[in-house]
Amino acid sequence: DVKVTQSSRYLVKRTGEKVFLECVQDMDHENMFWYRQDPGLGLRLIYFSYDVKMKEKGDIPEGYSVSREKKERFSLILESASTNQTSMYLCASSFSDLVTNTEAFFGQGTRLTVV
Amino acid sequence: DAKTTQPPSMDCAEGRAANLPCNHSTISGNEYVYWYRQIHSQGPQYIIHGLKNNETNEMASLIITEDRKSSTLILPHATLRDTAVYYCIVRVGWGSDMRFGAGTRLTVKP
């Protein structure tokens, strides 16, 4: 079974802390994605990566950075957590070749609360 | 911004077909249409995708209009377990992002 594993299911951090959210996939996928999900807003893309050390901004990158040093791992970093970053964070991965390898797989999410 | 437009909510009677529309009027020739759904508290799950031909799998059918500007996801016999938020997205291939909109909340009623 394909697995996308997020390091924590629930996380509580203090305002101003540096926060690391880790995502690991075991299918040798090129693409990896980070989203946040808030009520009524659907999934919003924060960053994505299509290769090791490559990253692209999504729609809401402000306040976040990412790291992809190895193909299987994509980290989301909150440099200085703020209360408006309280949210559900979802990681996903997929192959690049959408013709033959189609679907993206999602992790179960990390519910982050910043207090 | 998401490249697709979907109604925010829909209801369907159990056992009936659920037809979920999606507008993607700015789709380009190399973009595929994908559908995912998200059941409460879980990560989204892939349903089906297509380029220009209609597609069917064990979960659903996808009907794409000839001009490719809209599509419809069909769940032929909806069950209560199909209650979820359904997302329609468009993607190209290598190096592409994957942007979701707010989706359609489908409620299947007994």
Short mmCIF file of C-alpha atoms in Angstrom, two decimals:
data_model
loop_
_atom_site.label_atom_id
_atom_site.label_comp_id
_atom_site.label_asym_id
_atom_site.label_seq_id
_atom_site.Cartn_x
_atom_site.Cartn_y
_atom_site.Cartn_z
CA ASP A 1 0.00 0.00 0.00
CA VAL A 2 1.14 3.49 -0.80
CA LYS A 3 1.75 5.47 2.29
CA VAL A 4 2.06 9.14 2.95
CA THR A 5 2.89 9.59 6.59
CA GLN A 6 2.70 12.82 8.49
CA SER A 7 4.76 12.92 11.66
CA SER A 8 2.03 14.10 14.01
CA ARG A 9 -1.75 13.87 14.03
CA TYR A 10 -2.16 16.65 16.59
CA LEU A 11 0.27 19.38 17.56
CA VAL A 12 0.07 22.31 19.96
CA LYS A 13 2.69 25.04 19.72
CA ARG A 14 3.20 28.46 21.21
CA THR A 15 3.17 31.72 19.29
CA GLY A 16 6.64 32.54 17.98
CA GLU A 17 7.91 28.96 18.02
CA LYS A 18 9.57 27.43 14.97
CA VAL A 19 7.46 24.49 13.89
CA PHE A 20 8.41 21.59 11.63
CA LEU A 21 5.77 19.43 9.98
CA GLU A 22 7.23 16.32 8.39
CA CYS A 23 5.85 14.26 5.54
CA VAL A 24 7.32 11.01 4.22
CA GLN A 25 6.15 8.95 1.25
CA ASP A 26 7.27 5.47 0.29
CA MET A 27 6.35 5.33 -3.41
CA ASP A 28 9.29 7.18 -4.97
CA HIS A 29 6.97 10.00 -6.05
CA GLU A 30 8.52 13.05 -7.65
CA ASN A 31 5.78 15.50 -6.64
CA MET A 32 4.99 16.44 -3.08
CA PHE A 33 2.53 19.05 -1.81
CA TRP A 34 1.57 20.88 1.36
CA TYR A 35 -1.93 22.23 1.92
CA ARG A 36 -3.82 23.81 4.73
CA GLN A 37 -7.52 23.29 5.18
CA ASP A 38 -9.83 25.66 7.00
CA PRO A 39 -13.62 25.49 7.31
CA GLY A 40 -15.35 26.78 4.20
CA LEU A 41 -12.10 27.37 2.32
CA GLY A 42 -11.29 23.92 0.99
CA LEU A 43 -7.66 22.91 0.51
CA ARG A 44 -5.27 25.74 -0.21
CA LEU A 45 -1.87 25.01 -1.68
CA ILE A 46 1.05 26.34 0.36
CA TYR A 47 4.05 24.89 -1.49
CA PHE A 48 4.83 22.05 -3.79
CA SER A 49 7.98 20.32 -4.95
CA TYR A 50 8.55 18.38 -8.17
CA ASP A 51 12.05 17.15 -7.39
CA VAL A 52 14.68 17.07 -4.68
CA LYS A 53 15.71 20.60 -3.66
CA MET A 54 13.07 22.06 -6.00
CA LYS A 55 10.14 24.04 -4.62
CA GLU A 56 7.41 26.25 -5.95
CA LYS A 57 5.10 28.61 -4.11
CA GLY A 58 1.44 27.85 -4.03
CA ASP A 59 -1.35 30.29 -3.26
CA ILE A 60 -0.54 31.04 0.39
CA PRO A 61 3.21 30.67 1.00
CA GLU A 62 3.54 33.65 3.35
CA GLY A 63 4.76 32.62 6.78
CA TYR A 64 5.89 29.20 5.56
CA SER A 65 8.97 27.64 4.05
CA VAL A 66 9.71 24.11 2.88
CA SER A 67 12.62 21.74 2.57
CA ARG A 68 13.13 18.75 0.32
CA GLU A 69 16.60 17.33 0.83
CA LYS A 70 15.55 13.76 0.04
CA LYS A 71 13.01 12.52 -2.45
CA GLU A 72 10.83 10.82 0.12
CA ARG A 73 10.63 13.66 2.62
CA PHE A 74 8.99 17.07 2.37
CA SER A 75 9.04 19.34 5.39
CA LEU A 76 6.86 22.37 6.06
CA ILE A 77 8.39 24.98 8.34
CA LEU A 78 6.59 27.71 10.21
CA GLU A 79 9.41 30.10 11.01
CA SER A 80 7.52 31.90 13.77
CA ALA A 81 4.15 30.34 14.43
CA SER A 82 1.16 32.63 14.77
CA THR A 83 -2.40 31.97 15.88
CA ASN A 84 -3.70 32.45 12.33
CA GLN A 85 -1.70 29.40 11.32
CA THR A 86 -3.91 27.21 13.44
CA SER A 87 -5.27 24.80 10.87
CA MET A 88 -5.33 21.28 9.46
CA TYR A 89 -2.24 20.64 7.34
CA LEU A 90 -2.29 17.98 4.65
CA CYS A 91 0.60 16.52 2.71
CA ALA A 92 0.25 14.73 -0.62
CA SER A 93 2.48 13.06 -3.19
CA SER A 94 2.19 11.83 -6.76
CA PHE A 95 4.19 10.71 -9.72
CA SER A 96 4.94 13.29 -12.37
CA ASP A 97 3.68 11.18 -15.24
CA LEU A 98 -0.03 11.79 -15.11
CA VAL A 99 -0.80 9.61 -18.08
CA THR A 100 0.13 6.30 -16.53
CA ASN A 101 0.44 7.09 -12.84
CA THR A 102 -2.42 9.22 -11.97
CA GLU A 103 -3.54 9.69 -8.47
CA ALA A 104 -2.20 11.78 -5.66
CA PHE A 105 -2.08 10.21 -2.22
CA PHE A 106 -2.73 12.17 0.92
CA GLY A 107 -1.58 11.82 4.47
CA GLN A 108 -4.07 11.84 7.33
CA GLY A 109 -3.29 15.41 8.23
CA THR A 110 -1.78 17.28 11.16
CA ARG A 111 -4.10 19.43 13.19
CA LEU A 112 -1.93 22.27 14.43
CA THR A 113 -3.05 24.60 17.19
CA VAL A 114 -0.98 27.71 17.91
CA VAL A 115 -1.68 29.22 21.30
CA ASP B 1 -6.56 30.44 -7.58
CA ALA B 2 -8.39 27.25 -8.42
CA LYS B 3 -9.20 26.85 -12.09
CA THR B 4 -12.54 25.19 -11.46
CA THR B 5 -15.98 26.23 -10.23
CA GLN B 6 -18.33 23.91 -8.37
CA PRO B 7 -21.64 24.40 -6.54
CA PRO B 8 -21.05 24.60 -2.79
CA SER B 9 -23.55 21.90 -1.87
CA MET B 10 -25.89 19.27 -3.27
CA ASP B 11 -28.27 16.67 -1.91
CA CYS B 12 -29.04 13.26 -3.35
CA ALA B 13 -31.42 10.49 -2.34
CA GLU B 14 -29.88 7.18 -1.41
CA GLY B 15 -29.87 4.77 -4.34
CA ARG B 16 -30.23 7.51 -6.91
CA ALA B 17 -27.51 8.82 -9.20
CA ALA B 18 -25.55 11.80 -7.95
CA ASN B 19 -24.44 14.17 -10.70
CA LEU B 20 -21.81 16.66 -9.62
CA PRO B 21 -20.97 19.43 -12.10
CA CYS B 22 -17.71 21.26 -12.54
CA ASN B 23 -16.88 24.23 -14.72
CA HIS B 24 -13.33 24.57 -16.05
CA SER B 25 -13.78 27.02 -18.88
CA THR B 26 -10.10 28.04 -19.02
CA ILE B 27 -8.74 24.50 -19.28
CA SER B 28 -5.83 24.11 -21.66
CA GLY B 29 -5.28 21.29 -24.11
CA ASN B 30 -2.82 19.35 -21.97
CA GLU B 31 -4.69 19.59 -18.68
CA TYR B 32 -6.46 16.60 -17.22
CA VAL B 33 -9.63 16.78 -15.14
CA TYR B 34 -9.37 15.02 -11.79
CA TRP B 35 -11.93 14.29 -9.12
CA TYR B 36 -11.20 13.63 -5.47
CA ARG B 37 -13.41 13.34 -2.45
CA GLN B 38 -12.83 13.96 1.22
CA ILE B 39 -14.79 12.20 3.87
CA HIS B 40 -14.81 13.96 7.20
CA SER B 41 -11.50 13.90 9.08
CA GLN B 42 -9.68 12.00 6.33
CA GLY B 43 -7.29 13.06 3.58
CA PRO B 44 -8.77 13.41 0.09
CA GLN B 45 -9.11 10.25 -1.98
CA TYR B 46 -8.73 9.95 -5.73
CA ILE B 47 -11.87 8.99 -7.68
CA ILE B 48 -11.27 9.31 -11.40
CA HIS B 49 -9.61 11.43 -14.06
CA GLY B 50 -9.86 12.09 -17.79
CA LEU B 51 -8.51 14.17 -20.65
CA LYS B 52 -11.27 14.36 -23.22
CA ASN B 53 -13.00 11.01 -23.35
CA ASN B 54 -15.62 9.84 -20.91
CA GLU B 55 -14.22 7.55 -18.26
CA THR B 56 -15.67 4.94 -15.93
CA ASN B 57 -14.25 2.95 -13.08
CA GLU B 58 -15.65 0.99 -10.16
CA MET B 59 -16.40 4.15 -8.21
CA ALA B 60 -17.81 6.61 -10.73
CA SER B 61 -18.17 7.89 -14.28
CA LEU B 62 -16.71 11.10 -15.64
CA ILE B 63 -18.41 12.92 -18.50
CA ILE B 64 -16.37 15.67 -20.16
CA THR B 65 -18.07 17.97 -22.64
CA GLU B 66 -16.75 18.10 -26.17
CA ASP B 67 -15.29 21.59 -25.68
CA ARG B 68 -13.79 20.37 -22.37
CA LYS B 69 -15.06 23.43 -20.55
CA SER B 70 -17.11 21.45 -18.08
CA SER B 71 -17.49 17.96 -16.68
CA THR B 72 -19.83 15.91 -14.54
CA LEU B 73 -18.95 13.26 -12.01
CA ILE B 74 -21.62 10.60 -11.74
CA LEU B 75 -22.03 8.30 -8.76
CA PRO B 76 -24.55 5.84 -10.24
CA HIS B 77 -26.14 4.57 -7.03
CA ALA B 78 -25.28 6.89 -4.18
CA THR B 79 -25.04 5.46 -0.67
CA LEU B 80 -24.86 7.21 2.68
CA ARG B 81 -21.11 6.55 2.68
CA ASP B 82 -20.76 8.77 -0.39
CA THR B 83 -21.55 11.80 1.75
CA ALA B 84 -18.36 13.86 1.39
CA VAL B 85 -16.83 16.96 -0.15
CA TYR B 86 -16.03 16.41 -3.83
CA TYR B 87 -13.25 18.31 -5.52
CA CYS B 88 -12.73 18.85 -9.22
CA ILE B 89 -9.24 19.98 -10.28
CA VAL B 90 -7.27 20.36 -13.49
CA ARG B 91 -3.61 19.42 -13.86
CA VAL B 92 -0.92 19.06 -16.46
CA GLY B 93 1.94 16.63 -16.15
CA TRP B 94 5.48 16.95 -14.94
CA GLY B 95 6.17 19.59 -12.36
CA SER B 96 2.60 20.67 -12.10
CA ASP B 97 0.87 22.02 -9.08
CA MET B 98 -2.47 20.68 -7.86
CA ARG B 99 -4.91 23.34 -6.73
CA PHE B 100 -8.22 22.57 -5.09
CA GLY B 101 -11.20 24.86 -4.78
CA ALA B 102 -13.80 24.70 -2.04
CA GLY B 103 -15.49 21.67 -3.61
CA THR B 104 -19.09 20.48 -3.46
CA ARG B 105 -20.47 19.09 -0.24
CA LEU B 106 -22.65 16.16 -1.27
CA THR B 107 -25.15 14.91 1.27
CA VAL B 108 -26.81 11.58 0.53
CA LYS B 109 -30.11 11.29 2.37
CA PRO B 110 -32.03 8.13 3.26
#
